[in-house]
Amino acid sequence: MISGSVMTNSSLLKIKGLTSQFTLRDKSVLRAVDQIDLEIKNNEIHGLVGESGCGKSATALSILRLIESPGSIVGGTILWKGNDLIKLSKGEMRKVRGRDISMVFQNPQASLNPLYTIGNQLVSVLRLHRKLTKKEAFSEAVQLLKLVQIVDAEQRMDSYPHQLSGGMCQRVMIAMALSCRPSLLIADEPTAALDVTIQAQILDLLLDLRERFQMAILLISHDMGVVARMCDTVSVMYLGQVVECAEVKKLYHSPKHPYTQALLKSVPVADPNIKQHSTIKGDMPSALNTPKGCKFRTRCGDALEKCTEFSPKLIARDDTQAKVACWLYEGNNA
């Protein structure tokens, strides 16, 4: 089922020209995020998709200013409710993290501290951000565990991470992320380490919480099926760049960029009579040595001569606000 939720038009997060890179020991530079534009609206679920290593997680960490040395943000703006997060002091940015923007990581058991109980970790977060007493924080933590559908929530407060399943740990991480009622939740491959039935439960939970709290979600995934089910809008990344962005139904029914088309054709279909499954030609080039011009041209069957010299810009392709970065379309050839 493809999501069709009604969204407001007001922009919550607007990224322009964001560039993040890592300087390696031999002084070579790996550009993980390369001048991307991205906009997330209020109450929207925005999918960020692409192959492993395309820069999805680096984008999320850049938004939260969690890119650490030898990495750094070297360009662009990240406008959050009109304020540029890149220009905030470390103290100001700490107030944004957790309170306004929270993140759920792809490996929940590794994200929780194995030395402390679930209750201790939840209470610590609540007391840090909301200045509650221990009693108030404990009560709120139990309610959060109930909210994310953990059975016997009060008893689970005394459990350590290793005593919980991966699905339960992910629910705890979601509870922790929701503790300050953020306006934006970044979910980085939130079901990657879970089995199929638990994946469906976690995705249903995220949909329910989005509606309940009217928050936006940036959903990072390589699973095109998950994105189709969950998202309102999708941005497709390749080698650090956004190459296409469109409303989810339009992108799935009429993909424009050759990479998006190839991604969708590579999704297996559970029907022996449909032979559309294929693989994307070649391997993704190293981010340390990207092709000149269009980065996808070495794997593209429709590449033009112009693609070898010039990198296309992400521009609107029609009046629907959908955008594509490809020389095959009129706007890029103007």
Coordinates of C-alpha atoms in Angstrom, one line a residue:
M1 CA 0.0 0.0 0.0
I2 CA 1.3 3.4 -0.9
S3 CA 1.0 6.1 1.7
G4 CA -1.4 9.0 0.9
S5 CA -1.5 11.1 4.0
V6 CA -2.4 14.7 3.8
M7 CA 0.5 17.0 4.5
T8 CA 0.7 20.7 5.3
N9 CA 2.8 22.8 2.9
S10 CA 4.9 24.6 5.5
S11 CA 8.6 23.7 5.5
L12 CA 10.0 22.2 8.7
L13 CA 13.5 21.4 7.5
K14 CA 15.1 22.9 4.4
I15 CA 18.6 21.8 3.4
K16 CA 20.4 23.7 0.6
G17 CA 23.8 22.7 -0.8
L18 CA 24.8 20.6 2.2
T19 CA 28.3 19.1 1.8
S20 CA 30.0 16.9 4.3
Q21 CA 33.4 15.1 3.8
F22 CA 36.0 13.0 5.5
T23 CA 39.8 13.7 5.2
L24 CA 41.7 10.4 5.3
R25 CA 45.2 9.7 6.6
D26 CA 46.7 10.1 3.1
K27 CA 45.0 13.5 2.9
S28 CA 42.6 12.2 0.2
V29 CA 39.0 13.5 0.6
L30 CA 35.9 11.4 0.6
R31 CA 32.8 13.5 0.0
A32 CA 30.0 11.6 1.6
V33 CA 27.3 14.3 1.1
D34 CA 27.7 16.4 -2.1
Q35 CA 25.7 19.7 -2.3
I36 CA 22.4 18.1 -1.6
D37 CA 19.0 19.9 -1.4
L38 CA 16.3 18.4 0.8
E39 CA 13.0 19.7 2.2
I40 CA 10.8 18.1 4.8
K41 CA 7.3 19.5 5.5
N42 CA 5.3 19.3 8.7
N43 CA 3.8 15.9 9.4
E44 CA 5.4 14.4 6.3
I45 CA 7.2 11.1 6.1
H46 CA 10.1 11.7 3.7
G47 CA 12.0 8.7 2.4
L48 CA 15.7 8.9 1.6
V49 CA 16.7 5.9 -0.5
G50 CA 19.7 4.5 -2.3
E51 CA 22.3 1.8 -2.3
S52 CA 24.6 1.2 0.7
G53 CA 27.3 3.9 0.8
C54 CA 25.4 6.5 -1.1
G55 CA 25.4 9.0 1.8
K56 CA 22.0 8.5 3.5
S57 CA 23.3 8.0 7.0
A58 CA 25.9 10.7 6.6
T59 CA 23.1 13.1 5.6
A60 CA 21.2 12.2 8.8
L61 CA 24.3 12.7 11.0
S62 CA 25.0 16.0 9.3
I63 CA 21.5 17.3 10.1
L64 CA 22.2 16.6 13.8
R65 CA 25.8 17.9 13.6
L66 CA 27.1 14.5 14.6
I67 CA 29.8 14.2 11.9
E68 CA 33.0 13.8 13.9
S69 CA 36.6 14.3 13.0
P70 CA 38.1 13.5 10.5
G71 CA 34.7 14.4 9.0
S72 CA 33.2 17.8 8.8
I73 CA 30.4 19.9 7.2
V74 CA 32.1 22.1 4.7
G75 CA 29.2 23.9 3.0
G76 CA 25.5 24.6 2.7
T77 CA 22.7 25.5 5.1
I78 CA 20.4 23.4 7.3
L79 CA 17.4 25.6 8.0
W80 CA 15.3 24.3 11.0
K81 CA 12.2 26.5 11.5
G82 CA 14.1 29.3 9.9
N83 CA 17.4 28.9 11.9
D84 CA 20.6 27.6 10.3
L85 CA 21.7 24.6 12.4
I86 CA 25.2 24.8 11.0
K87 CA 25.7 28.3 12.7
L88 CA 24.5 27.2 16.1
S89 CA 26.9 26.8 19.0
K90 CA 27.5 23.4 20.4
G91 CA 25.4 24.2 23.4
E92 CA 22.5 25.5 21.3
M93 CA 22.8 22.4 19.0
R94 CA 22.5 20.1 22.1
K95 CA 19.2 21.7 22.9
V96 CA 17.9 20.9 19.4
R97 CA 19.0 17.2 19.5
G98 CA 16.5 15.1 21.3
R99 CA 14.1 18.0 22.1
D100 CA 13.3 19.1 18.5
I101 CA 15.0 16.5 16.3
S102 CA 15.5 12.9 17.5
M103 CA 17.1 9.9 15.8
V104 CA 16.5 6.2 15.9
F105 CA 19.6 4.1 14.7
Q106 CA 19.6 0.9 12.7
N107 CA 21.1 -1.3 15.4
P108 CA 19.1 -0.8 18.6
Q109 CA 20.9 -3.2 20.8
A110 CA 24.2 -1.5 20.0
S111 CA 22.7 1.9 20.7
L112 CA 21.7 1.1 24.3
N113 CA 24.2 1.0 27.1
P114 CA 24.6 -2.6 28.2
L115 CA 25.6 -1.6 31.7
Y116 CA 22.4 0.2 32.6
T117 CA 18.8 -0.9 32.8
I118 CA 16.2 0.3 30.3
G119 CA 14.5 2.3 33.0
N120 CA 17.7 4.0 34.1
Q121 CA 18.5 5.1 30.5
L122 CA 15.0 6.4 29.9
V123 CA 14.9 8.3 33.2
S124 CA 18.3 9.9 32.5
V125 CA 17.1 11.2 29.1
L126 CA 13.9 12.6 30.6
R127 CA 15.6 14.3 33.5
L128 CA 18.2 15.8 31.2
H129 CA 15.8 17.3 28.7
R130 CA 12.7 17.9 30.7
K131 CA 14.0 18.6 34.2
L132 CA 11.7 16.1 35.9
T133 CA 12.1 14.6 39.4
K134 CA 13.1 11.0 39.6
K135 CA 9.6 10.0 40.4
E136 CA 8.1 12.0 37.6
A137 CA 10.7 10.7 35.1
F138 CA 10.0 7.1 36.2
S139 CA 6.3 7.5 35.7
E140 CA 6.8 9.1 32.3
A141 CA 9.2 6.4 31.2
V142 CA 6.7 3.7 32.0
Q143 CA 4.1 5.6 29.9
L144 CA 6.5 5.9 27.1
L145 CA 7.1 2.1 27.1
K146 CA 3.4 1.5 27.1
L147 CA 3.1 4.0 24.2
V148 CA 5.4 1.9 22.1
Q149 CA 3.5 -1.2 23.0
I150 CA 5.9 -2.9 25.3
V151 CA 4.0 -5.4 27.5
D152 CA 4.6 -5.3 31.3
A153 CA 6.2 -1.9 30.9
E154 CA 6.8 -1.3 34.6
Q155 CA 8.6 -4.7 35.0
R156 CA 10.7 -4.0 31.8
M157 CA 12.1 -0.9 33.4
D158 CA 14.5 -3.2 35.4
S159 CA 15.6 -5.2 32.3
Y160 CA 19.0 -4.8 30.7
P161 CA 19.3 -4.5 26.9
H162 CA 20.7 -8.1 26.5
Q163 CA 17.5 -9.4 28.1
L164 CA 15.3 -7.9 25.4
S165 CA 14.8 -8.9 21.8
G166 CA 15.9 -6.7 18.9
G167 CA 12.3 -5.6 18.3
M168 CA 11.8 -4.6 21.9
C169 CA 15.1 -2.8 22.0
Q170 CA 14.0 -0.8 18.9
R171 CA 10.8 0.0 20.7
V172 CA 12.8 1.3 23.6
M173 CA 14.9 3.5 21.3
I174 CA 11.7 4.9 19.7
A175 CA 10.4 5.6 23.2
M176 CA 13.6 7.4 24.1
A177 CA 13.5 9.4 20.8
L178 CA 9.9 10.5 21.6
S179 CA 10.6 11.5 25.2
C180 CA 10.7 15.2 24.3
R181 CA 7.9 15.1 21.7
P182 CA 10.2 16.1 18.8
S183 CA 8.9 17.7 15.6
L184 CA 11.1 15.5 13.5
L185 CA 12.1 11.9 14.0
I186 CA 15.0 10.6 11.9
A187 CA 14.7 6.8 11.5
D188 CA 17.9 5.3 10.0
E189 CA 17.1 1.8 8.7
P190 CA 14.9 1.2 11.8
T191 CA 14.0 -2.3 10.8
A192 CA 17.2 -3.5 9.2
A193 CA 18.3 -5.8 12.0
L194 CA 14.8 -7.2 12.6
D195 CA 12.9 -10.2 11.2
V196 CA 10.0 -9.6 8.8
T197 CA 7.1 -9.9 11.2
I198 CA 8.8 -7.5 13.7
Q199 CA 9.6 -5.1 10.9
A200 CA 5.9 -4.7 10.1
Q201 CA 5.1 -4.0 13.7
I202 CA 7.7 -1.3 14.0
L203 CA 6.6 0.3 10.8
D204 CA 3.0 0.3 11.9
L205 CA 4.1 1.8 15.2
L206 CA 5.9 4.7 13.4
L207 CA 2.8 5.4 11.3
D208 CA 0.6 5.5 14.4
L209 CA 3.1 7.7 16.3
R210 CA 3.3 10.1 13.4
E211 CA -0.5 10.6 13.4
R212 CA -0.7 10.8 17.2
F213 CA 2.0 13.4 17.6
Q214 CA 1.7 15.1 14.2
M215 CA 5.5 14.9 13.7
A216 CA 7.5 14.5 10.6
I217 CA 9.7 11.5 9.9
L218 CA 12.8 11.2 7.7
L219 CA 12.9 7.5 6.9
I220 CA 16.3 6.3 5.6
S221 CA 16.1 2.9 3.8
H222 CA 17.4 0.8 1.0
D223 CA 14.1 -1.1 0.9
M224 CA 11.9 0.3 -1.9
G225 CA 8.9 -1.7 -0.6
V226 CA 9.1 -0.1 2.9
V227 CA 9.4 3.3 1.3
A228 CA 6.3 2.8 -0.9
R229 CA 4.3 1.7 2.1
M230 CA 5.4 4.5 4.5
C231 CA 6.4 7.6 2.7
D232 CA 4.7 10.7 1.3
T233 CA 7.7 12.0 -0.6
V234 CA 10.9 10.3 -1.7
S235 CA 14.4 11.5 -2.4
V236 CA 16.8 9.2 -4.2
M237 CA 20.5 9.4 -3.5
Y238 CA 23.5 8.2 -5.5
L239 CA 27.1 8.8 -4.5
G240 CA 26.3 11.6 -2.1
Q241 CA 23.8 13.4 -4.4
V242 CA 20.0 13.6 -4.6
V243 CA 19.2 12.6 -8.2
E244 CA 15.4 12.6 -8.0
C245 CA 12.7 13.8 -5.6
A246 CA 9.0 13.3 -6.0
E247 CA 5.7 12.5 -4.3
V248 CA 5.8 8.7 -3.7
K249 CA 3.0 7.7 -6.1
K250 CA 4.5 9.7 -8.9
L251 CA 8.0 8.4 -8.3
Y252 CA 6.9 4.8 -8.3
H253 CA 4.5 5.1 -11.3
S254 CA 6.7 7.4 -13.4
P255 CA 10.3 7.4 -12.3
K256 CA 12.5 9.7 -14.5
H257 CA 16.1 9.3 -13.4
P258 CA 17.8 6.2 -14.9
Y259 CA 19.0 5.3 -11.5
T260 CA 15.6 5.4 -9.9
Q261 CA 14.2 3.3 -12.8
A262 CA 17.0 0.8 -12.2
L263 CA 16.3 0.6 -8.5
L264 CA 12.6 -0.1 -9.0
K265 CA 13.3 -2.8 -11.6
S266 CA 15.7 -4.5 -9.2
V267 CA 12.9 -5.0 -6.6
P268 CA 11.8 -8.7 -6.7
V269 CA 8.2 -9.3 -7.5
A270 CA 6.4 -12.4 -6.0
D271 CA 4.9 -13.4 -9.3
P272 CA 6.6 -16.0 -11.6
N273 CA 4.8 -14.5 -14.6
I274 CA 6.4 -11.1 -14.1
K275 CA 10.0 -11.0 -15.2
Q276 CA 10.9 -7.4 -14.4
H277 CA 13.5 -8.2 -11.8
S278 CA 17.0 -7.1 -12.9
T279 CA 20.2 -5.8 -11.4
I280 CA 21.9 -2.4 -11.9
K281 CA 24.7 -2.6 -14.3
G282 CA 28.2 -2.5 -12.9
D283 CA 29.3 -1.5 -9.4
M284 CA 29.0 1.8 -7.6
P285 CA 32.3 3.7 -8.1
S286 CA 34.4 4.6 -5.1
A287 CA 33.4 7.9 -3.4
L288 CA 37.2 8.7 -3.5
N289 CA 37.2 8.5 -7.2
T290 CA 33.8 9.5 -8.6
P291 CA 33.3 9.9 -12.4
K292 CA 33.5 13.3 -14.0
G293 CA 30.2 14.8 -15.0
C294 CA 27.2 12.7 -14.1
K295 CA 28.2 10.3 -11.3
F296 CA 25.8 7.6 -12.6
R297 CA 26.9 7.7 -16.3
T298 CA 29.3 4.7 -16.0
R299 CA 26.2 2.5 -15.1
C300 CA 23.7 4.2 -17.3
G301 CA 22.4 2.8 -20.6
D302 CA 21.1 6.3 -21.7
A303 CA 24.2 8.4 -21.1
L304 CA 24.8 11.3 -23.4
E305 CA 28.1 12.8 -24.4
K306 CA 27.3 15.8 -22.2
C307 CA 27.1 13.4 -19.2
T308 CA 30.8 12.8 -19.4
E309 CA 31.7 16.5 -18.8
F310 CA 29.0 18.2 -16.8
S311 CA 27.0 17.3 -13.7
P312 CA 23.3 18.0 -14.0
K313 CA 21.5 20.0 -11.4
L314 CA 18.4 18.9 -9.4
I315 CA 15.6 20.9 -11.0
A316 CA 11.8 20.8 -11.2
R317 CA 10.7 18.7 -14.2
D318 CA 7.0 19.8 -14.2
D319 CA 4.5 21.8 -12.1
T320 CA 4.2 19.1 -9.4
Q321 CA 7.4 20.1 -7.6
A322 CA 9.0 16.8 -8.6
K323 CA 12.7 17.2 -9.4
V324 CA 15.3 15.3 -11.3
A325 CA 19.0 15.7 -12.0
C326 CA 19.5 14.3 -15.5
W327 CA 20.6 15.6 -18.9
L328 CA 17.8 13.6 -20.6
Y329 CA 15.2 16.2 -19.6
E330 CA 14.5 19.5 -21.1
G331 CA 15.2 21.7 -18.1
N332 CA 18.7 20.4 -17.7
N333 CA 19.3 20.8 -21.5
A334 CA 18.2 24.4 -21.5

